[in-house]
Amino acid sequence: MTEQARAALLPLPPADRAQQVIAALADYVQQSGLKAGDRLPAERELMTALAVGRSTVREVIRHFQALGVVEARKGSGTYLLRAISASTLHMPLTLDAGHLRDVLLMTLEVRRGIEVEANMVAARRRTDKDLEIIEVKLDEMERVHIAKGTSGPEDLAFHLAIYDATHNPLFRQLLEQMREAFERFWDHPFDRTDFARRSFPFHRTLFNAIAAQDPDAAREETLKILAIVEEDIKEMSK
């Protein structure tokens, strides 16, 4: 770490230490130009630079972990997952996953409204470059799906490319969190590699709607995909 980067961390006056460290650390990340994947200063370095105790530093790290902003890797340190600054608005999503089927259906209910809007916005705003990226992701998804009968990571990459084409970062952030909540529980939902397989052809028709800059068609194709997801959740969770 450079001396200039260290200068961004200054001792704090007495007050609400945890809140001040949260703000100071966010400022440090912004001023240092840290990006997703970069490692944060070590715990002892934060304690020394900010003149606070270990418990305060750990409380702040837990705060950012709960927001999905940082990740602690055993034996390696704490790494940034998303860019932050003092002006960043964080909106963590929380659900009790006691009954997984109900959680997935609740998540899908909210996701449907946001995802339909995202895909309609992408159809209106996408650039030629956006379309090229989406098509590359779709081609890879189709290649893997034909070869293996399933393509979870490739499917996610296709949809993330569409969210990026909205040019509104909130669509990607919200929908990525919802999809992660949906997908983190299994490699194959309900141990079924055919989960939502019937939605496969509608990804190409969704792409065609976005390419044609037809928001209404994008809406219809999105609803077809999500209807199949809902049907499979209900059927395969019996």
PDB file of C-alpha atoms in Angstrom:
ATOM      1  CA  MET A   1       0.000   0.000   0.000  1.00  0.00           C
ATOM      2  CA  THR A   2       1.347   3.448  -0.905  1.00  0.00           C
ATOM      3  CA  GLU A   3       1.913   6.279   1.547  1.00  0.00           C
ATOM      4  CA  GLN A   4      -0.740   8.286  -0.319  1.00  0.00           C
ATOM      5  CA  ALA A   5      -3.301   5.528   0.253  1.00  0.00           C
ATOM      6  CA  ARG A   6      -2.414   5.350   3.954  1.00  0.00           C
ATOM      7  CA  ALA A   7      -3.022   9.099   4.278  1.00  0.00           C
ATOM      8  CA  ALA A   8      -6.710   8.504   3.547  1.00  0.00           C
ATOM      9  CA  LEU A   9      -7.078   6.761   6.924  1.00  0.00           C
ATOM     10  CA  LEU A  10      -7.009   9.351   9.714  1.00  0.00           C
ATOM     11  CA  PRO A  11      -7.542   8.904  13.494  1.00  0.00           C
ATOM     12  CA  LEU A  12     -11.119   9.586  14.532  1.00  0.00           C
ATOM     13  CA  PRO A  13     -12.371  11.856  17.331  1.00  0.00           C
ATOM     14  CA  PRO A  14     -14.431  10.275  20.141  1.00  0.00           C
ATOM     15  CA  ALA A  15     -18.109   9.673  19.209  1.00  0.00           C
ATOM     16  CA  ASP A  16     -20.000   6.797  17.632  1.00  0.00           C
ATOM     17  CA  ARG A  17     -16.908   4.818  16.699  1.00  0.00           C
ATOM     18  CA  ALA A  18     -18.566   2.128  14.600  1.00  0.00           C
ATOM     19  CA  GLN A  19     -20.496   4.612  12.443  1.00  0.00           C
ATOM     20  CA  GLN A  20     -17.403   6.757  12.011  1.00  0.00           C
ATOM     21  CA  VAL A  21     -15.289   3.780  11.000  1.00  0.00           C
ATOM     22  CA  ILE A  22     -17.955   2.746   8.494  1.00  0.00           C
ATOM     23  CA  ALA A  23     -17.842   6.224   6.936  1.00  0.00           C
ATOM     24  CA  ALA A  24     -14.032   6.420   7.087  1.00  0.00           C
ATOM     25  CA  LEU A  25     -13.588   3.007   5.500  1.00  0.00           C
ATOM     26  CA  ALA A  26     -16.054   3.879   2.729  1.00  0.00           C
ATOM     27  CA  ASP A  27     -14.118   7.110   2.088  1.00  0.00           C
ATOM     28  CA  TYR A  28     -10.850   5.176   2.065  1.00  0.00           C
ATOM     29  CA  VAL A  29     -12.150   2.713  -0.519  1.00  0.00           C
ATOM     30  CA  GLN A  30     -13.307   5.550  -2.760  1.00  0.00           C
ATOM     31  CA  GLN A  31     -10.156   7.667  -2.401  1.00  0.00           C
ATOM     32  CA  SER A  32      -7.864   4.692  -2.932  1.00  0.00           C
ATOM     33  CA  GLY A  33      -9.704   3.630  -6.069  1.00  0.00           C
ATOM     34  CA  LEU A  34     -10.272   0.109  -4.760  1.00  0.00           C
ATOM     35  CA  LYS A  35     -12.417  -2.097  -6.963  1.00  0.00           C
ATOM     36  CA  ALA A  36     -14.220  -5.405  -6.575  1.00  0.00           C
ATOM     37  CA  GLY A  37     -11.627  -8.083  -5.841  1.00  0.00           C
ATOM     38  CA  ASP A  38      -9.145  -5.768  -4.099  1.00  0.00           C
ATOM     39  CA  ARG A  39      -8.030  -6.541  -0.541  1.00  0.00           C
ATOM     40  CA  LEU A  40      -8.803  -4.146   2.303  1.00  0.00           C
ATOM     41  CA  PRO A  41      -6.145  -3.098   4.838  1.00  0.00           C
ATOM     42  CA  ALA A  42      -5.418  -5.685   7.522  1.00  0.00           C
ATOM     43  CA  GLU A  43      -7.327  -5.501  10.793  1.00  0.00           C
ATOM     44  CA  ARG A  44      -4.303  -4.266  12.760  1.00  0.00           C
ATOM     45  CA  GLU A  45      -3.599  -1.564  10.189  1.00  0.00           C
ATOM     46  CA  LEU A  46      -7.185  -0.311  10.442  1.00  0.00           C
ATOM     47  CA  MET A  47      -6.964  -0.303  14.243  1.00  0.00           C
ATOM     48  CA  THR A  48      -3.781   1.763  14.176  1.00  0.00           C
ATOM     49  CA  ALA A  49      -4.801   4.184  11.433  1.00  0.00           C
ATOM     50  CA  LEU A  50      -8.243   4.908  12.877  1.00  0.00           C
ATOM     51  CA  ALA A  51      -7.265   4.676  16.560  1.00  0.00           C
ATOM     52  CA  VAL A  52     -10.051   2.230  17.407  1.00  0.00           C
ATOM     53  CA  GLY A  53     -10.126  -1.191  19.001  1.00  0.00           C
ATOM     54  CA  ARG A  54     -10.317  -4.619  17.403  1.00  0.00           C
ATOM     55  CA  SER A  55     -13.993  -5.051  18.368  1.00  0.00           C
ATOM     56  CA  THR A  56     -14.992  -1.856  16.526  1.00  0.00           C
ATOM     57  CA  VAL A  57     -13.113  -2.876  13.385  1.00  0.00           C
ATOM     58  CA  ARG A  58     -14.695  -6.321  13.465  1.00  0.00           C
ATOM     59  CA  GLU A  59     -18.156  -4.797  13.958  1.00  0.00           C
ATOM     60  CA  VAL A  60     -17.642  -2.644  10.878  1.00  0.00           C
ATOM     61  CA  ILE A  61     -16.428  -5.579   8.793  1.00  0.00           C
ATOM     62  CA  ARG A  62     -19.474  -7.602   9.872  1.00  0.00           C
ATOM     63  CA  HIS A  63     -21.660  -4.643   8.874  1.00  0.00           C
ATOM     64  CA  PHE A  64     -20.193  -4.591   5.369  1.00  0.00           C
ATOM     65  CA  GLN A  65     -20.369  -8.387   5.119  1.00  0.00           C
ATOM     66  CA  ALA A  66     -24.080  -8.281   5.939  1.00  0.00           C
ATOM     67  CA  LEU A  67     -24.540  -5.792   3.105  1.00  0.00           C
ATOM     68  CA  GLY A  68     -22.709  -8.088   0.710  1.00  0.00           C
ATOM     69  CA  VAL A  69     -19.995  -5.465   0.195  1.00  0.00           C
ATOM     70  CA  VAL A  70     -16.968  -7.376   1.532  1.00  0.00           C
ATOM     71  CA  GLU A  71     -15.953 -10.995   1.959  1.00  0.00           C
ATOM     72  CA  ALA A  72     -13.561 -12.387   4.576  1.00  0.00           C
ATOM     73  CA  ARG A  73     -11.318 -15.142   3.221  1.00  0.00           C
ATOM     74  CA  LYS A  74      -9.655 -17.316   5.823  1.00  0.00           C
ATOM     75  CA  GLY A  75      -5.906 -16.832   5.898  1.00  0.00           C
ATOM     76  CA  SER A  76      -6.029 -14.234   3.143  1.00  0.00           C
ATOM     77  CA  GLY A  77      -7.861 -11.138   4.384  1.00  0.00           C
ATOM     78  CA  THR A  78     -10.990  -9.151   3.634  1.00  0.00           C
ATOM     79  CA  TYR A  79     -11.842  -8.411   0.015  1.00  0.00           C
ATOM     80  CA  LEU A  80     -14.123  -5.903  -1.621  1.00  0.00           C
ATOM     81  CA  LEU A  81     -17.053  -7.413  -3.529  1.00  0.00           C
ATOM     82  CA  ARG A  82     -18.627  -4.130  -4.640  1.00  0.00           C
ATOM     83  CA  ALA A  83     -17.369  -0.575  -4.937  1.00  0.00           C
ATOM     84  CA  ILE A  84     -18.504   1.695  -2.107  1.00  0.00           C
ATOM     85  CA  SER A  85     -18.214   5.335  -1.070  1.00  0.00           C
ATOM     86  CA  ALA A  86     -19.576   7.520   1.718  1.00  0.00           C
ATOM     87  CA  SER A  87     -22.507   8.398  -0.561  1.00  0.00           C
ATOM     88  CA  THR A  88     -23.365   4.787  -1.489  1.00  0.00           C
ATOM     89  CA  LEU A  89     -26.895   3.743  -0.560  1.00  0.00           C
ATOM     90  CA  HIS A  90     -27.034   0.140   0.673  1.00  0.00           C
ATOM     91  CA  MET A  91     -30.297  -1.804   0.635  1.00  0.00           C
ATOM     92  CA  PRO A  92     -29.750  -5.299   2.071  1.00  0.00           C
ATOM     93  CA  LEU A  93     -32.423  -7.912   1.405  1.00  0.00           C
ATOM     94  CA  THR A  94     -33.430 -10.266   4.210  1.00  0.00           C
ATOM     95  CA  LEU A  95     -35.769 -13.270   4.252  1.00  0.00           C
ATOM     96  CA  ASP A  96     -36.188 -16.133   6.694  1.00  0.00           C
ATOM     97  CA  ALA A  97     -35.338 -19.235   4.672  1.00  0.00           C
ATOM     98  CA  GLY A  98     -37.069 -21.608   7.087  1.00  0.00           C
ATOM     99  CA  HIS A  99     -39.441 -22.806   4.383  1.00  0.00           C
ATOM    100  CA  LEU A 100     -37.467 -22.704   1.173  1.00  0.00           C
ATOM    101  CA  ARG A 101     -40.359 -23.187  -1.237  1.00  0.00           C
ATOM    102  CA  ASP A 102     -42.212 -20.173   0.183  1.00  0.00           C
ATOM    103  CA  VAL A 103     -39.075 -18.028   0.150  1.00  0.00           C
ATOM    104  CA  LEU A 104     -38.401 -18.855  -3.484  1.00  0.00           C
ATOM    105  CA  LEU A 105     -41.972 -18.029  -4.485  1.00  0.00           C
ATOM    106  CA  MET A 106     -41.876 -14.733  -2.550  1.00  0.00           C
ATOM    107  CA  THR A 107     -38.570 -13.843  -4.153  1.00  0.00           C
ATOM    108  CA  LEU A 108     -39.905 -14.717  -7.592  1.00  0.00           C
ATOM    109  CA  GLU A 109     -43.035 -12.618  -7.019  1.00  0.00           C
ATOM    110  CA  VAL A 110     -40.917  -9.506  -6.459  1.00  0.00           C
ATOM    111  CA  ARG A 111     -38.352 -10.459  -9.065  1.00  0.00           C
ATOM    112  CA  ARG A 112     -41.052 -10.781 -11.736  1.00  0.00           C
ATOM    113  CA  GLY A 113     -42.019  -7.121 -11.547  1.00  0.00           C
ATOM    114  CA  ILE A 114     -38.443  -5.862 -11.490  1.00  0.00           C
ATOM    115  CA  GLU A 115     -37.142  -8.219 -14.155  1.00  0.00           C
ATOM    116  CA  VAL A 116     -39.966  -7.477 -16.569  1.00  0.00           C
ATOM    117  CA  GLU A 117     -39.251  -3.766 -16.208  1.00  0.00           C
ATOM    118  CA  ALA A 118     -35.489  -4.317 -16.561  1.00  0.00           C
ATOM    119  CA  ASN A 119     -35.880  -6.236 -19.803  1.00  0.00           C
ATOM    120  CA  MET A 120     -38.275  -3.628 -21.208  1.00  0.00           C
ATOM    121  CA  VAL A 121     -35.832  -0.855 -20.303  1.00  0.00           C
ATOM    122  CA  ALA A 122     -32.976  -2.833 -21.879  1.00  0.00           C
ATOM    123  CA  ALA A 123     -35.005  -3.141 -25.081  1.00  0.00           C
ATOM    124  CA  ARG A 124     -35.402   0.646 -25.173  1.00  0.00           C
ATOM    125  CA  ARG A 125     -31.901   1.661 -24.116  1.00  0.00           C
ATOM    126  CA  ARG A 126     -29.563  -1.049 -25.353  1.00  0.00           C
ATOM    127  CA  THR A 127     -26.687   0.045 -27.542  1.00  0.00           C
ATOM    128  CA  ASP A 128     -25.167  -1.949 -30.398  1.00  0.00           C
ATOM    129  CA  LYS A 129     -22.286  -2.850 -28.063  1.00  0.00           C
ATOM    130  CA  ASP A 130     -24.733  -4.025 -25.390  1.00  0.00           C
ATOM    131  CA  LEU A 131     -26.445  -6.226 -27.969  1.00  0.00           C
ATOM    132  CA  GLU A 132     -23.146  -7.776 -29.020  1.00  0.00           C
ATOM    133  CA  ILE A 133     -22.340  -8.682 -25.406  1.00  0.00           C
ATOM    134  CA  ILE A 134     -25.816 -10.115 -24.769  1.00  0.00           C
ATOM    135  CA  GLU A 135     -25.589 -12.248 -27.922  1.00  0.00           C
ATOM    136  CA  VAL A 136     -22.170 -13.603 -26.966  1.00  0.00           C
ATOM    137  CA  LYS A 137     -23.563 -14.644 -23.571  1.00  0.00           C
ATOM    138  CA  LEU A 138     -26.631 -16.197 -25.199  1.00  0.00           C
ATOM    139  CA  ASP A 139     -24.554 -18.156 -27.709  1.00  0.00           C
ATOM    140  CA  GLU A 140     -22.438 -19.547 -24.864  1.00  0.00           C
ATOM    141  CA  MET A 141     -25.529 -20.406 -22.827  1.00  0.00           C
ATOM    142  CA  GLU A 142     -27.036 -22.260 -25.785  1.00  0.00           C
ATOM    143  CA  ARG A 143     -23.778 -24.096 -26.491  1.00  0.00           C
ATOM    144  CA  VAL A 144     -23.470 -25.331 -22.896  1.00  0.00           C
ATOM    145  CA  HIS A 145     -27.154 -26.160 -22.616  1.00  0.00           C
ATOM    146  CA  ILE A 146     -27.090 -28.285 -25.768  1.00  0.00           C
ATOM    147  CA  ALA A 147     -23.927 -30.073 -24.582  1.00  0.00           C
ATOM    148  CA  LYS A 148     -24.927 -30.640 -20.934  1.00  0.00           C
ATOM    149  CA  GLY A 149     -28.690 -30.167 -20.734  1.00  0.00           C
ATOM    150  CA  THR A 150     -28.240 -27.385 -18.181  1.00  0.00           C
ATOM    151  CA  SER A 151     -26.425 -24.022 -18.117  1.00  0.00           C
ATOM    152  CA  GLY A 152     -26.897 -22.250 -14.793  1.00  0.00           C
ATOM    153  CA  PRO A 153     -23.822 -19.958 -14.750  1.00  0.00           C
ATOM    154  CA  GLU A 154     -24.176 -19.176 -18.442  1.00  0.00           C
ATOM    155  CA  ASP A 155     -27.866 -18.394 -17.994  1.00  0.00           C
ATOM    156  CA  LEU A 156     -26.978 -15.955 -15.194  1.00  0.00           C
ATOM    157  CA  ALA A 157     -24.314 -14.283 -17.362  1.00  0.00           C
ATOM    158  CA  PHE A 158     -26.885 -13.785 -20.136  1.00  0.00           C
ATOM    159  CA  HIS A 159     -29.367 -12.118 -17.805  1.00  0.00           C
ATOM    160  CA  LEU A 160     -26.695  -9.958 -16.147  1.00  0.00           C
ATOM    161  CA  ALA A 161     -25.703  -8.666 -19.587  1.00  0.00           C
ATOM    162  CA  ILE A 162     -29.323  -7.642 -20.152  1.00  0.00           C
ATOM    163  CA  TYR A 163     -29.470  -5.862 -16.789  1.00  0.00           C
ATOM    164  CA  ASP A 164     -26.289  -3.980 -17.711  1.00  0.00           C
ATOM    165  CA  ALA A 165     -27.973  -2.873 -20.950  1.00  0.00           C
ATOM    166  CA  THR A 166     -30.517  -0.909 -18.887  1.00  0.00           C
ATOM    167  CA  HIS A 167     -27.714   1.490 -17.889  1.00  0.00           C
ATOM    168  CA  ASN A 168     -29.321   1.620 -14.440  1.00  0.00           C
ATOM    169  CA  PRO A 169     -27.071  -0.152 -11.911  1.00  0.00           C
ATOM    170  CA  LEU A 170     -29.927  -0.774  -9.485  1.00  0.00           C
ATOM    171  CA  PHE A 171     -31.517  -3.331 -11.813  1.00  0.00           C
ATOM    172  CA  ARG A 172     -28.404  -5.500 -11.774  1.00  0.00           C
ATOM    173  CA  GLN A 173     -27.763  -5.089  -8.050  1.00  0.00           C
ATOM    174  CA  LEU A 174     -31.314  -5.941  -6.977  1.00  0.00           C
ATOM    175  CA  LEU A 175     -31.853  -8.781  -9.422  1.00  0.00           C
ATOM    176  CA  GLU A 176     -28.412 -10.263  -8.832  1.00  0.00           C
ATOM    177  CA  GLN A 177     -29.159 -10.440  -5.100  1.00  0.00           C
ATOM    178  CA  MET A 178     -32.506 -12.103  -5.783  1.00  0.00           C
ATOM    179  CA  ARG A 179     -31.003 -14.618  -8.192  1.00  0.00           C
ATOM    180  CA  GLU A 180     -28.222 -15.383  -5.718  1.00  0.00           C
ATOM    181  CA  ALA A 181     -30.834 -15.972  -3.025  1.00  0.00           C
ATOM    182  CA  PHE A 182     -32.608 -18.319  -5.395  1.00  0.00           C
ATOM    183  CA  GLU A 183     -29.529 -20.195  -6.608  1.00  0.00           C
ATOM    184  CA  ARG A 184     -27.201 -20.389  -3.610  1.00  0.00           C
ATOM    185  CA  PHE A 185     -29.074 -23.339  -2.130  1.00  0.00           C
ATOM    186  CA  TRP A 186     -28.371 -25.836  -4.899  1.00  0.00           C
ATOM    187  CA  ASP A 187     -26.072 -26.671  -7.760  1.00  0.00           C
ATOM    188  CA  HIS A 188     -29.255 -28.104  -9.302  1.00  0.00           C
ATOM    189  CA  PRO A 189     -32.567 -26.856  -7.849  1.00  0.00           C
ATOM    190  CA  PHE A 190     -34.419 -29.688  -6.111  1.00  0.00           C
ATOM    191  CA  ASP A 191     -31.622 -31.966  -7.359  1.00  0.00           C
ATOM    192  CA  ARG A 192     -33.210 -31.741 -10.801  1.00  0.00           C
ATOM    193  CA  THR A 193     -30.987 -30.851 -13.741  1.00  0.00           C
ATOM    194  CA  ASP A 194     -34.147 -30.243 -15.780  1.00  0.00           C
ATOM    195  CA  PHE A 195     -35.331 -27.382 -13.538  1.00  0.00           C
ATOM    196  CA  ALA A 196     -36.768 -24.624 -15.792  1.00  0.00           C
ATOM    197  CA  ARG A 197     -35.388 -26.414 -18.837  1.00  0.00           C
ATOM    198  CA  ARG A 198     -38.593 -25.637 -20.724  1.00  0.00           C
ATOM    199  CA  SER A 199     -37.701 -21.936 -20.592  1.00  0.00           C
ATOM    200  CA  PHE A 200     -34.617 -22.475 -22.743  1.00  0.00           C
ATOM    201  CA  PRO A 201     -36.084 -21.443 -26.150  1.00  0.00           C
ATOM    202  CA  PHE A 202     -37.579 -18.257 -24.720  1.00  0.00           C
ATOM    203  CA  HIS A 203     -34.114 -16.837 -24.018  1.00  0.00           C
ATOM    204  CA  ARG A 204     -33.503 -16.563 -27.765  1.00  0.00           C
ATOM    205  CA  THR A 205     -36.896 -14.935 -28.316  1.00  0.00           C
ATOM    206  CA  LEU A 206     -36.171 -12.520 -25.453  1.00  0.00           C
ATOM    207  CA  PHE A 207     -32.928 -11.601 -27.160  1.00  0.00           C
ATOM    208  CA  ASN A 208     -34.777 -11.069 -30.444  1.00  0.00           C
ATOM    209  CA  ALA A 209     -37.201  -8.689 -28.710  1.00  0.00           C
ATOM    210  CA  ILE A 210     -34.341  -6.675 -27.222  1.00  0.00           C
ATOM    211  CA  ALA A 211     -32.549  -6.634 -30.571  1.00  0.00           C
ATOM    212  CA  ALA A 212     -35.726  -5.319 -32.205  1.00  0.00           C
ATOM    213  CA  GLN A 213     -36.047  -2.710 -29.437  1.00  0.00           C
ATOM    214  CA  ASP A 214     -39.557  -3.983 -28.750  1.00  0.00           C
ATOM    215  CA  PRO A 215     -40.315  -3.531 -25.014  1.00  0.00           C
ATOM    216  CA  ASP A 216     -43.730  -5.179 -25.200  1.00  0.00           C
ATOM    217  CA  ALA A 217     -42.285  -8.325 -26.769  1.00  0.00           C
ATOM    218  CA  ALA A 218     -39.491  -8.331 -24.178  1.00  0.00           C
ATOM    219  CA  ARG A 219     -42.153  -8.222 -21.461  1.00  0.00           C
ATOM    220  CA  GLU A 220     -44.038 -11.175 -22.930  1.00  0.00           C
ATOM    221  CA  GLU A 221     -40.928 -13.348 -23.318  1.00  0.00           C
ATOM    222  CA  THR A 222     -39.776 -12.542 -19.777  1.00  0.00           C
ATOM    223  CA  LEU A 223     -43.152 -13.537 -18.360  1.00  0.00           C
ATOM    224  CA  LYS A 224     -42.980 -16.844 -20.242  1.00  0.00           C
ATOM    225  CA  ILE A 225     -39.582 -17.644 -18.681  1.00  0.00           C
ATOM    226  CA  LEU A 226     -40.658 -16.728 -15.152  1.00  0.00           C
ATOM    227  CA  ALA A 227     -43.966 -18.590 -15.453  1.00  0.00           C
ATOM    228  CA  ILE A 228     -42.007 -21.793 -16.124  1.00  0.00           C
ATOM    229  CA  VAL A 229     -39.722 -21.093 -13.165  1.00  0.00           C
ATOM    230  CA  GLU A 230     -42.768 -20.681 -10.914  1.00  0.00           C
ATOM    231  CA  GLU A 231     -44.403 -23.850 -12.244  1.00  0.00           C
ATOM    232  CA  ASP A 232     -41.250 -25.875 -11.617  1.00  0.00           C
ATOM    233  CA  ILE A 233     -40.821 -24.520  -8.082  1.00  0.00           C
ATOM    234  CA  LYS A 234     -44.355 -25.607  -7.234  1.00  0.00           C
ATOM    235  CA  GLU A 235     -44.168 -28.961  -9.005  1.00  0.00           C
ATOM    236  CA  MET A 236     -40.669 -30.047  -7.969  1.00  0.00           C
ATOM    237  CA  SER A 237     -41.064 -29.002  -4.318  1.00  0.00           C
ATOM    238  CA  LYS A 238     -44.014 -31.354  -3.727  1.00  0.00           C
TER     239      LYS A 238
END
